Amino acid sequence: LVWQGEMASCVAPFAAIALDNSRGIYARIASARAVMTCGTPKQKLNLWKKLNDSDFQIPHKLLAELIEGAEPDSYSVEQLVISLGKLTPYQRYKSTGLGQTLHDFVEHLPVDGSQQAITRLLNGLNSYLNTQPYIDRRECSVSKKYAWLLSPAMHAIERLIIARSTVALDVTA
């Protein structure tokens, strides 16, 4: 009701539910959606920062909700890169929506101007993709654990190429 009715005065209690690891995943997802839909930019960023500062792993579906409601800017990219390191283990055949949400986020990142946000994202994704052990030591130096991030990284590089950005020629890309 808070999310669909856009009841902004009810955001604070839902932030607490989204952060509470003892709650069920669907209650946390709905609460995160309410905060990310109705909350102020400060409330949204505060929720994400507190989630990253906690000692618990972040479920993929919960992170997808945060990304979906986030502004495509440098601060969101910074929080996203931190969150990727705190995710629960990736399950190949389990649909969480995180992959598509990452692609949508990359699609909305600005590539005109300074390109600071997309460059930070590429650097962050590259740090995870270079984490050992690799898929194949001789041929492919891509992390086994984070190989699923290769597709959003390639999407970001593709956007830079289309924009004819010199960042696409950097070592990281």
XYZ file of C-alpha atoms in Angstrom:
173
model
C 0.000 0.000 0.000
C 2.821 2.396 0.829
C 4.556 1.716 -2.475
C 1.449 1.937 -4.689
C -0.211 4.725 -2.705
C 3.033 6.696 -2.542
C 2.627 7.285 1.206
C 5.926 9.032 1.857
C 5.261 9.499 5.586
C 5.446 5.721 6.111
C 8.942 5.280 4.660
C 10.951 5.287 7.919
C 9.405 2.132 9.442
C 9.841 0.274 6.167
C 13.533 1.111 6.025
C 13.925 -0.705 9.344
C 12.112 -3.766 7.956
C 14.282 -3.809 4.817
C 17.400 -3.771 7.006
C 16.205 -6.480 9.416
C 17.898 -9.736 8.405
C 15.528 -11.780 10.597
C 12.562 -10.804 8.400
C 11.417 -12.841 5.420
C 12.852 -11.949 2.032
C 9.505 -10.851 0.569
C 8.803 -8.470 3.461
C 12.277 -7.000 2.995
C 11.801 -6.659 -0.776
C 8.413 -4.944 -0.404
C 9.844 -2.624 2.248
C 12.845 -1.756 0.083
C 10.508 -1.066 -2.828
C 8.431 1.260 -0.647
C 11.539 3.174 0.438
C 13.018 3.338 -3.061
C 9.701 4.464 -4.574
C 8.441 6.934 -1.974
C 11.543 7.951 -0.044
C 13.619 11.061 -0.451
C 17.007 10.691 -2.140
C 18.609 10.905 1.314
C 16.400 8.083 2.678
C 17.181 5.894 -0.341
C 20.924 6.361 -0.043
C 20.791 5.940 3.728
C 19.017 2.572 3.352
C 21.603 1.344 0.863
C 24.530 2.550 2.973
C 23.175 0.904 6.135
C 22.617 -2.338 4.241
C 26.217 -2.243 3.024
C 27.501 -1.411 6.516
C 25.737 -4.391 8.101
C 27.538 -7.672 8.730
C 24.973 -9.707 6.783
C 25.020 -10.854 3.179
C 22.638 -9.138 0.780
C 20.108 -11.302 -1.100
C 20.191 -10.844 -4.891
C 16.491 -9.937 -5.077
C 16.883 -7.245 -2.424
C 19.807 -5.668 -4.252
C 17.767 -5.724 -7.469
C 15.091 -3.622 -5.721
C 17.665 -1.108 -4.526
C 19.224 -0.759 -7.962
C 15.862 -0.416 -9.659
C 14.918 2.563 -7.493
C 18.358 4.192 -7.446
C 19.445 7.246 -9.378
C 22.107 6.430 -11.985
C 24.887 8.504 -10.433
C 28.339 8.080 -8.900
C 27.061 7.556 -5.351
C 24.730 4.748 -6.437
C 27.579 3.168 -8.392
C 29.773 3.340 -5.291
C 27.122 1.614 -3.172
C 26.468 -0.942 -5.925
C 30.136 -1.920 -6.120
C 30.226 -2.417 -2.345
C 26.992 -4.431 -2.429
C 28.293 -6.807 -5.094
C 30.938 -8.002 -2.638
C 28.309 -8.681 0.031
C 25.912 -10.730 -2.095
C 24.763 -14.192 -1.141
C 26.398 -16.870 -3.331
C 25.279 -16.797 -6.957
C 22.989 -19.633 -8.023
C 23.190 -20.166 -11.763
C 19.651 -21.371 -12.450
C 17.807 -19.235 -9.903
C 16.092 -16.159 -11.320
C 16.502 -13.093 -9.122
C 16.104 -10.254 -11.605
C 19.479 -8.828 -10.626
C 21.103 -9.390 -14.020
C 18.381 -7.530 -15.917
C 18.278 -4.780 -13.302
C 22.045 -4.291 -13.669
C 21.624 -3.984 -17.444
C 18.845 -1.410 -16.980
C 21.037 0.539 -14.539
C 23.957 0.516 -16.997
C 21.610 1.683 -19.756
C 20.614 4.739 -17.693
C 24.131 5.748 -16.626
C 25.207 8.972 -18.330
C 27.886 8.544 -20.990
C 28.037 12.176 -22.040
C 30.132 14.629 -20.084
C 32.643 13.354 -17.530
C 31.498 9.696 -17.621
C 32.605 9.423 -14.008
C 29.794 7.076 -12.935
C 30.206 4.539 -15.734
C 34.004 4.624 -15.318
C 33.625 3.872 -11.590
C 31.272 1.023 -12.396
C 33.735 -0.470 -14.885
C 36.577 -0.214 -12.374
C 34.436 -1.884 -9.700
C 33.256 -4.680 -11.979
C 36.821 -5.213 -13.173
C 38.031 -5.658 -9.592
C 35.480 -8.442 -9.077
C 36.173 -10.072 -12.447
C 39.895 -10.216 -11.575
C 39.264 -12.107 -8.323
C 40.858 -15.559 -8.207
C 40.233 -18.453 -8.773
C 39.742 -17.959 -12.491
C 37.563 -19.969 -14.853
C 40.643 -21.182 -16.727
C 44.140 -20.200 -15.639
C 45.669 -20.281 -19.140
C 43.007 -18.919 -21.458
C 40.481 -16.948 -19.423
C 41.382 -14.843 -16.415
C 37.795 -14.182 -15.337
C 36.704 -14.979 -11.802
C 34.639 -18.143 -11.361
C 32.603 -16.510 -8.598
C 31.903 -13.260 -10.432
C 31.746 -14.413 -14.072
C 28.056 -13.469 -14.122
C 29.154 -9.795 -13.968
C 30.828 -10.061 -17.371
C 27.598 -9.301 -19.252
C 26.853 -5.968 -17.458
C 30.532 -5.002 -17.830
C 30.393 -5.639 -21.565
C 27.169 -3.640 -21.771
C 28.882 -0.665 -20.107
C 31.800 -0.907 -22.542
C 29.380 -1.138 -25.456
C 27.669 2.073 -24.349
C 31.045 3.824 -24.165
C 31.956 2.601 -27.651
C 28.661 3.815 -29.091
C 29.246 7.212 -27.432
C 32.766 7.215 -28.944
C 34.276 7.731 -25.524
C 38.023 7.464 -24.998
C 37.263 5.612 -21.744
C 36.435 2.593 -23.925
C 40.128 2.463 -24.869
C 41.395 2.397 -21.269
C 43.105 -0.696 -19.874
C 40.141 -1.512 -17.627
C 37.699 -1.633 -20.543
